PDB file of C-alpha atoms and ligand atoms in Angstrom:
ATOM      1  CA  MET A   1      11.473  -7.529  -8.239  1.00  0.00           C
ATOM      2  CA  ILE A   2       8.471  -9.296  -6.708  1.00  0.00           C
ATOM      3  CA  LEU A   3       6.619 -11.440  -8.597  1.00  0.00           C
ATOM      4  CA  SER A   4       2.796 -12.644  -8.844  1.00  0.00           C
ATOM      5  CA  SER A   5       0.879 -13.895 -11.504  1.00  0.00           C
ATOM      6  CA  LYS A   6      -1.134 -10.634 -11.899  1.00  0.00           C
ATOM      7  CA  ILE A   7       1.458  -7.846 -11.030  1.00  0.00           C
ATOM      8  CA  ARG A   8       4.985  -7.178 -10.093  1.00  0.00           C
ATOM      9  CA  LEU A   9       6.376  -4.948  -7.284  1.00  0.00           C
ATOM     10  CA  ARG A  10       9.626  -3.332  -8.249  1.00  0.00           C
ATOM     11  CA  ASP A  11      11.964  -0.203  -6.618  1.00  0.00           C
ATOM     12  CA  LYS A  12      10.727   3.061  -7.259  1.00  0.00           C
ATOM     13  CA  LYS A  13      12.169   5.030 -10.383  1.00  0.00           C
ATOM     14  CA  LEU A  14      12.885   8.362 -11.850  1.00  0.00           C
ATOM     15  CA  VAL A  15      10.358   7.990 -14.687  1.00  0.00           C
ATOM     16  CA  ASP A  16       7.406   6.869 -11.676  1.00  0.00           C
ATOM     17  CA  ALA A  17       7.510  10.952 -10.721  1.00  0.00           C
ATOM     18  CA  THR A  18       4.981  11.766 -13.459  1.00  0.00           C
ATOM     19  CA  ASP A  19       2.182   9.176 -12.421  1.00  0.00           C
ATOM     20  CA  ASP A  20       2.999   9.677  -8.895  1.00  0.00           C
ATOM     21  CA  TYR A  21       2.437  13.318  -9.206  1.00  0.00           C
ATOM     22  CA  ALA A  22      -0.721  13.387 -11.256  1.00  0.00           C
ATOM     23  CA  TRP A  23      -2.184  10.605  -8.410  1.00  0.00           C
ATOM     24  CA  GLN A  24      -0.759  12.797  -5.512  1.00  0.00           C
ATOM     25  CA  THR A  25      -2.278  15.710  -6.729  1.00  0.00           C
ATOM     26  CA  ASP A  26      -5.640  14.056  -7.733  1.00  0.00           C
ATOM     27  CA  PRO A  27      -8.370  15.263  -5.253  1.00  0.00           C
ATOM     28  CA  GLY A  28     -10.614  12.152  -5.503  1.00  0.00           C
ATOM     29  CA  LEU A  29      -7.509  10.267  -4.941  1.00  0.00           C
ATOM     30  CA  ALA A  30      -6.548  12.174  -1.869  1.00  0.00           C
ATOM     31  CA  GLN A  31     -10.007  11.970  -0.170  1.00  0.00           C
ATOM     32  CA  LEU A  32      -9.691   8.278  -0.180  1.00  0.00           C
ATOM     33  CA  ASP A  33      -6.928   8.287   2.041  1.00  0.00           C
ATOM     34  CA  ALA A  34      -8.018  11.271   4.192  1.00  0.00           C
ATOM     35  CA  VAL A  35      -5.026  13.632   3.233  1.00  0.00           C
ATOM     36  CA  PRO A  36      -5.131  17.199   1.344  1.00  0.00           C
ATOM     37  CA  PRO A  37      -4.174  16.639  -2.593  1.00  0.00           C
ATOM     38  CA  LEU A  38      -0.716  17.891  -3.168  1.00  0.00           C
ATOM     39  CA  THR A  39      -0.083  21.423  -3.977  1.00  0.00           C
ATOM     40  CA  THR A  40       3.720  21.458  -4.662  1.00  0.00           C
ATOM     41  CA  THR A  41       4.971  22.552  -8.054  1.00  0.00           C
ATOM     42  CA  PHE A  42       5.887  19.347 -10.499  1.00  0.00           C
ATOM     43  CA  PRO A  43       9.798  20.558 -10.673  1.00  0.00           C
ATOM     44  CA  ARG A  44      10.052  20.735  -6.966  1.00  0.00           C
ATOM     45  CA  TYR A  45       8.237  17.566  -6.577  1.00  0.00           C
ATOM     46  CA  LEU A  46      10.476  15.894  -9.325  1.00  0.00           C
ATOM     47  CA  SER A  47      13.824  17.573  -6.964  1.00  0.00           C
ATOM     48  CA  ASP A  48      12.672  15.975  -3.884  1.00  0.00           C
ATOM     49  CA  TYR A  49      11.639  12.340  -5.718  1.00  0.00           C
ATOM     50  CA  ALA A  50      15.162  12.268  -6.886  1.00  0.00           C
ATOM     51  CA  SER A  51      16.529  13.320  -3.609  1.00  0.00           C
ATOM     52  CA  GLY A  52      14.490  10.380  -1.922  1.00  0.00           C
ATOM     53  CA  LEU A  53      15.379   7.877  -4.699  1.00  0.00           C
ATOM     54  CA  ARG A  54      19.216   8.872  -3.774  1.00  0.00           C
ATOM     55  CA  TYR A  55      18.853   8.539   0.018  1.00  0.00           C
ATOM     56  CA  PRO A  56      16.669   5.693   0.453  1.00  0.00           C
ATOM     57  CA  SER A  57      15.301   4.902   4.190  1.00  0.00           C
ATOM     58  CA  SER A  58      15.670   1.965   5.969  1.00  0.00           C
ATOM     59  CA  THR A  59      12.677   2.047   7.511  1.00  0.00           C
ATOM     60  CA  ARG A  60      10.249   3.067   4.380  1.00  0.00           C
ATOM     61  CA  HIS A  61      10.070   0.852   1.655  1.00  0.00           C
ATOM     62  CA  PRO A  62       7.926   2.078  -1.596  1.00  0.00           C
ATOM     63  CA  LEU A  63       7.236  -0.182  -4.405  1.00  0.00           C
ATOM     64  CA  ALA A  64       5.799   0.317  -7.857  1.00  0.00           C
ATOM     65  CA  ILE A  65       3.028  -1.794  -8.766  1.00  0.00           C
ATOM     66  CA  GLU A  66       3.207  -3.316 -12.401  1.00  0.00           C
ATOM     67  CA  THR A  67       0.673  -5.444 -14.470  1.00  0.00           C
ATOM     68  CA  SER A  68       2.127  -8.759 -15.844  1.00  0.00           C
ATOM     69  CA  ASP A  69       3.106  -6.615 -18.849  1.00  0.00           C
ATOM     70  CA  GLY A  70       4.818  -3.898 -17.478  1.00  0.00           C
ATOM     71  CA  LYS A  71       2.106  -0.984 -16.678  1.00  0.00           C
ATOM     72  CA  HIS A  72       2.972   1.082 -13.686  1.00  0.00           C
ATOM     73  CA  ILE A  73      -0.647   1.214 -12.103  1.00  0.00           C
ATOM     74  CA  GLY A  74      -0.106   2.342  -8.546  1.00  0.00           C
ATOM     75  CA  ASN A  75       2.028   1.999  -5.540  1.00  0.00           C
ATOM     76  CA  CYS A  76       2.806  -0.028  -2.367  1.00  0.00           C
ATOM     77  CA  VAL A  77       4.772   0.370   0.623  1.00  0.00           C
ATOM     78  CA  TYR A  78       5.684  -0.903   4.043  1.00  0.00           C
ATOM     79  CA  TYR A  79       6.840   1.726   6.062  1.00  0.00           C
ATOM     80  CA  GLY A  80       7.397   2.648   9.946  1.00  0.00           C
ATOM     81  CA  VAL A  81       9.167  -0.282  10.261  1.00  0.00           C
ATOM     82  CA  ASN A  82      10.041  -1.151  13.853  1.00  0.00           C
ATOM     83  CA  GLU A  83      12.665  -4.010  14.433  1.00  0.00           C
ATOM     84  CA  THR A  84      12.022  -3.676  18.405  1.00  0.00           C
ATOM     85  CA  LYS A  85       8.463  -4.307  18.211  1.00  0.00           C
ATOM     86  CA  GLY A  86       8.593  -6.660  15.003  1.00  0.00           C
ATOM     87  CA  GLU A  87       6.078  -4.725  13.128  1.00  0.00           C
ATOM     88  CA  ALA A  88       5.597  -2.433  10.322  1.00  0.00           C
ATOM     89  CA  GLU A  89       2.569  -0.681   8.302  1.00  0.00           C
ATOM     90  CA  LEU A  90       1.515  -1.167   4.951  1.00  0.00           C
ATOM     91  CA  GLY A  91       0.073   1.209   2.373  1.00  0.00           C
ATOM     92  CA  ILE A  92      -1.564   0.915  -0.917  1.00  0.00           C
ATOM     93  CA  MET A  93      -2.618   3.114  -4.045  1.00  0.00           C
ATOM     94  CA  ILE A  94      -3.952   1.888  -6.944  1.00  0.00           C
ATOM     95  CA  GLY A  95      -3.723   5.462  -8.919  1.00  0.00           C
ATOM     96  CA  ASN A  96      -5.307   4.258 -12.312  1.00  0.00           C
ATOM     97  CA  ARG A  97      -8.790   3.939 -11.655  1.00  0.00           C
ATOM     98  CA  ASP A  98      -9.192   1.568 -15.012  1.00  0.00           C
ATOM     99  CA  TYR A  99      -7.631  -1.123 -12.430  1.00  0.00           C
ATOM    100  CA  TRP A 100      -9.701  -0.815  -9.619  1.00  0.00           C
ATOM    101  CA  ASP A 101     -12.110  -3.832  -9.014  1.00  0.00           C
ATOM    102  CA  LYS A 102     -10.237  -6.252 -10.788  1.00  0.00           C
ATOM    103  CA  GLY A 103      -8.071  -7.775  -8.112  1.00  0.00           C
ATOM    104  CA  TYR A 104      -5.014  -6.251  -8.632  1.00  0.00           C
ATOM    105  CA  GLY A 105      -5.316  -4.533  -4.833  1.00  0.00           C
ATOM    106  CA  THR A 106      -6.088  -7.854  -3.515  1.00  0.00           C
ATOM    107  CA  ASP A 107      -2.831  -9.548  -5.247  1.00  0.00           C
ATOM    108  CA  THR A 108      -0.658  -6.754  -4.208  1.00  0.00           C
ATOM    109  CA  VAL A 109      -1.319  -6.751  -0.521  1.00  0.00           C
ATOM    110  CA  THR A 110      -0.992 -10.642  -0.457  1.00  0.00           C
ATOM    111  CA  THR A 111       1.859 -10.514  -2.529  1.00  0.00           C
ATOM    112  CA  LEU A 112       3.508  -8.090  -0.287  1.00  0.00           C
ATOM    113  CA  VAL A 113       2.309  -9.350   2.795  1.00  0.00           C
ATOM    114  CA  SER A 114       3.907 -13.000   1.960  1.00  0.00           C
ATOM    115  CA  TYR A 115       7.173 -11.156   0.949  1.00  0.00           C
ATOM    116  CA  ILE A 116       7.478  -9.348   4.302  1.00  0.00           C
ATOM    117  CA  PHE A 117       6.984 -12.582   6.108  1.00  0.00           C
ATOM    118  CA  ARG A 118       9.420 -14.268   4.202  1.00  0.00           C
ATOM    119  CA  GLN A 119      11.771 -11.854   3.722  1.00  0.00           C
ATOM    120  CA  THR A 120      11.864 -10.048   6.975  1.00  0.00           C
ATOM    121  CA  ASN A 121      11.931 -11.158  10.836  1.00  0.00           C
ATOM    122  CA  LEU A 122       8.477  -8.798  11.403  1.00  0.00           C
ATOM    123  CA  ASN A 123       5.557 -11.043  13.286  1.00  0.00           C
ATOM    124  CA  ARG A 124       2.903  -8.065  12.655  1.00  0.00           C
ATOM    125  CA  ILE A 125       1.817  -5.532   9.766  1.00  0.00           C
ATOM    126  CA  HIS A 126      -0.912  -3.035  10.505  1.00  0.00           C
ATOM    127  CA  LEU A 127      -2.842  -0.249   8.174  1.00  0.00           C
ATOM    128  CA  LYS A 128      -5.555   1.991   8.781  1.00  0.00           C
ATOM    129  CA  THR A 129      -8.342   2.874   6.258  1.00  0.00           C
ATOM    130  CA  LEU A 130     -11.349   5.075   6.151  1.00  0.00           C
ATOM    131  CA  ASP A 131     -14.257   3.577   8.030  1.00  0.00           C
ATOM    132  CA  ASP A 132     -16.522   4.186   4.934  1.00  0.00           C
ATOM    133  CA  ASN A 133     -13.770   2.767   2.182  1.00  0.00           C
ATOM    134  CA  TYR A 134     -15.468  -0.342   1.738  1.00  0.00           C
ATOM    135  CA  ARG A 135     -13.548  -1.310  -1.424  1.00  0.00           C
ATOM    136  CA  ALA A 136     -10.445  -0.905   0.590  1.00  0.00           C
ATOM    137  CA  GLN A 137     -11.697  -3.119   3.302  1.00  0.00           C
ATOM    138  CA  LYS A 138     -12.889  -5.635   1.226  1.00  0.00           C
ATOM    139  CA  CYS A 139      -9.429  -5.731  -0.280  1.00  0.00           C
ATOM    140  CA  PHE A 140      -7.578  -5.951   2.699  1.00  0.00           C
ATOM    141  CA  LYS A 141      -9.991  -8.715   4.415  1.00  0.00           C
ATOM    142  CA  LYS A 142      -9.325 -10.691   0.978  1.00  0.00           C
ATOM    143  CA  GLY A 143      -5.788 -10.041   1.553  1.00  0.00           C
ATOM    144  CA  GLY A 144      -5.792 -11.883   5.132  1.00  0.00           C
ATOM    145  CA  PHE A 145      -6.542  -8.706   7.365  1.00  0.00           C
ATOM    146  CA  THR A 146      -8.768  -8.313  10.564  1.00  0.00           C
ATOM    147  CA  PRO A 147     -10.142  -5.152  11.811  1.00  0.00           C
ATOM    148  CA  TYR A 148      -9.023  -4.595  15.487  1.00  0.00           C
ATOM    149  CA  ARG A 149     -10.301  -1.253  16.653  1.00  0.00           C
ATOM    150  CA  TYR A 150     -11.831   2.011  15.333  1.00  0.00           C
ATOM    151  CA  VAL A 151     -10.127   5.441  15.678  1.00  0.00           C
ATOM    152  CA  VAL A 152     -10.985   9.163  14.926  1.00  0.00           C
ATOM    153  CA  ARG A 153      -8.206  11.239  14.056  1.00  0.00           C
ATOM    154  CA  ASP A 154      -8.535  14.821  12.714  1.00  0.00           C
ATOM    155  CA  GLY A 155     -12.506  13.994  12.084  1.00  0.00           C
ATOM    156  CA  PHE A 156     -12.161  11.227  10.146  1.00  0.00           C
ATOM    157  CA  ARG A 157     -13.179   7.835  11.610  1.00  0.00           C
ATOM    158  CA  PHE A 158     -10.458   5.162  10.421  1.00  0.00           C
ATOM    159  CA  VAL A 159     -10.781   1.214  10.831  1.00  0.00           C
ATOM    160  CA  LEU A 160      -7.393  -0.151  12.044  1.00  0.00           C
ATOM    161  CA  MET A 161      -6.515  -3.533  10.344  1.00  0.00           C
ATOM    162  CA  GLU A 162      -3.695  -6.252  11.412  1.00  0.00           C
ATOM    163  CA  ILE A 163      -2.588  -9.309  10.286  1.00  0.00           C
ATOM    164  CA  HIS A 164       0.039 -11.542  12.513  1.00  0.00           C
ATOM    165  CA  ARG A 165       2.796 -13.968  11.044  1.00  0.00           C
ATOM    166  CA  LYS A 166       0.792 -16.805  12.600  1.00  0.00           C
ATOM    167  CA  GLN A 167      -2.196 -16.126  10.888  1.00  0.00           C
ATOM    168  CA  TRP A 168      -0.732 -15.827   7.531  1.00  0.00           C
ATOM    169  CA  GLN A 169       1.049 -18.945   8.183  1.00  0.00           C
ATOM    170  CA  GLU A 170      -2.130 -20.656   8.767  1.00  0.00           C
ATOM    171  CA  GLN A 171      -3.638 -18.949   5.776  1.00  0.00           C
ATOM    172  CA  GLN A 172      -0.612 -20.279   3.686  1.00  0.00           C
ATOM    173  CA  ALA A 173      -1.443 -23.880   5.162  1.00  0.00           C
ATOM    174  CA  GLU A 174      -4.914 -23.487   4.121  1.00  0.00           C
ATOM    175  CA  THR A 175      -4.387 -22.671   0.468  1.00  0.00           C
TER     176      THR A 175
HETATM  177  C1  COA B 201      -8.305   0.226  -2.280  1.00  0.00           C
HETATM  178  C2  COA B 201      -7.582  -0.426  -3.400  1.00  0.00           C
HETATM  179  C3  COA B 201      -6.253  -0.484  -3.422  1.00  0.00           C
HETATM  180  C4  COA B 201      -8.318  -1.954  -3.983  1.00  0.00           C
HETATM  181  O1  COA B 201      -7.803  -2.568  -4.716  1.00  0.00           O
HETATM  182  P1  COA B 201      -8.721  -3.036  -6.060  1.00  0.00           P
HETATM  183  O2  COA B 201      -7.737  -3.479  -6.782  1.00  0.00           O
HETATM  184  O3  COA B 201      -9.826  -1.897  -6.339  1.00  0.00           O
HETATM  185  O4  COA B 201      -9.522  -4.106  -5.192  1.00  0.00           O
HETATM  186  P2  COA B 201      -9.740  -5.724  -5.419  1.00  0.00           P
HETATM  187  O5  COA B 201     -10.380  -5.745  -7.082  1.00  0.00           O
HETATM  188  O6  COA B 201      -8.513  -6.593  -5.206  1.00  0.00           O
HETATM  189  O7  COA B 201     -10.642  -5.657  -4.387  1.00  0.00           O
HETATM  190  C5  COA B 201     -11.737  -5.040  -4.348  1.00  0.00           C
HETATM  191  C6  COA B 201     -13.301  -5.647  -3.782  1.00  0.00           C
HETATM  192  O8  COA B 201     -14.114  -4.476  -3.102  1.00  0.00           O
HETATM  193  C7  COA B 201     -15.280  -4.808  -3.868  1.00  0.00           C
HETATM  194  N1  COA B 201     -16.043  -3.450  -3.898  1.00  0.00           N
HETATM  195  C8  COA B 201     -15.815  -2.254  -4.801  1.00  0.00           C
HETATM  196  N2  COA B 201     -16.438  -1.210  -4.203  1.00  0.00           N
HETATM  197  C9  COA B 201     -17.069  -2.059  -3.071  1.00  0.00           C
HETATM  198  C10 COA B 201     -18.047  -1.120  -2.241  1.00  0.00           C
HETATM  199  N3  COA B 201     -18.563   0.244  -2.349  1.00  0.00           N
HETATM  200  N4  COA B 201     -18.709  -1.878  -1.192  1.00  0.00           N
HETATM  201  C11 COA B 201     -18.280  -3.328  -1.177  1.00  0.00           C
HETATM  202  N5  COA B 201     -17.414  -3.719  -1.988  1.00  0.00           N
HETATM  203  C12 COA B 201     -17.053  -3.287  -2.944  1.00  0.00           C
HETATM  204  C13 COA B 201     -15.024  -5.212  -5.256  1.00  0.00           C
HETATM  205  O9  COA B 201     -16.200  -6.125  -6.008  1.00  0.00           O
HETATM  206  C14 COA B 201     -13.824  -6.490  -5.048  1.00  0.00           C
HETATM  207  O10 COA B 201     -14.651  -7.641  -4.127  1.00  0.00           O
HETATM  208  P3  COA B 201     -14.467  -8.950  -5.375  1.00  0.00           P
HETATM  209  O11 COA B 201     -13.529  -9.211  -5.918  1.00  0.00           O
HETATM  210  O12 COA B 201     -15.391  -9.455  -4.317  1.00  0.00           O
HETATM  211  O13 COA B 201     -15.613  -8.713  -6.297  1.00  0.00           O
HETATM  212  C15 COA B 201      -7.607   0.205  -5.110  1.00  0.00           C
HETATM  213  O14 COA B 201      -8.794   0.322  -5.092  1.00  0.00           O
HETATM  214  C16 COA B 201      -6.997   1.868  -4.636  1.00  0.00           C
HETATM  215  O15 COA B 201      -6.075   2.150  -4.524  1.00  0.00           O
HETATM  216  N6  COA B 201      -7.902   3.045  -4.469  1.00  0.00           N
HETATM  217  C17 COA B 201      -7.893   4.133  -4.407  1.00  0.00           C
HETATM  218  C18 COA B 201      -6.964   4.546  -3.214  1.00  0.00           C
HETATM  219  C19 COA B 201      -7.632   4.113  -1.997  1.00  0.00           C
HETATM  220  O16 COA B 201      -9.081   3.796  -1.661  1.00  0.00           O
HETATM  221  N7  COA B 201      -6.532   3.939  -0.825  1.00  0.00           N
HETATM  222  C20 COA B 201      -7.274   3.545   0.585  1.00  0.00           C
HETATM  223  C21 COA B 201      -5.925   2.534   0.842  1.00  0.00           C
HETATM  224  S1  COA B 201      -6.143   2.554   2.669  1.00  0.00           S
END
């Protein structure tokens, strides 16, 4: 369990599958992530979900985001962990819209970045988000990320953002 004043990040559990299925089949959320909404049935999804929990990946670390009173509001992940390059990619989705624009995303990003730099030897965390997802970009900037390039993939324009350990250390020293 990773704690901050506003949220807690914990390992995924089978009971999360209902929320996760609802969020992954939501067309509006899928659009913000530039992916098609999931179309698989819930029983199939649940079976794959259970396998994923039984055989966790060494390069992908998904976590549930809970409010401090234990409500599951979304998920975050660091994945594509590359020990040789010393980097990983970060992802986040607050599926419950009632919790948007209340600082939960920024707090999750800040908390997860600090956890990664404190608990691993990784030196760089990067991410991508849609060029017109201003909410996400603001959240990531407040979490210490800087845009470094734009790319077009499958007809979508993304901004790539990153934070290096050194920048994070400087930000820590300022607070
Ligand atoms: C993107 C996401 C993680 C951000 O988390 P959040 O808790 O909503 O964000 P925060 O409240 O920490 O910060 C959002 C900021 O963007 C601002 N904002 C919201 N809409 C905006 C817009 N259209 N233009 C500019 N700023 C905007 C908010 O006011 C807030 O800034 P403030 O704190 O200075 O007022 C969350 O909304 C989410 O998961 N959305 C759905 C999925 C998604 O977009 N995924 C893409 C991730 S790559």
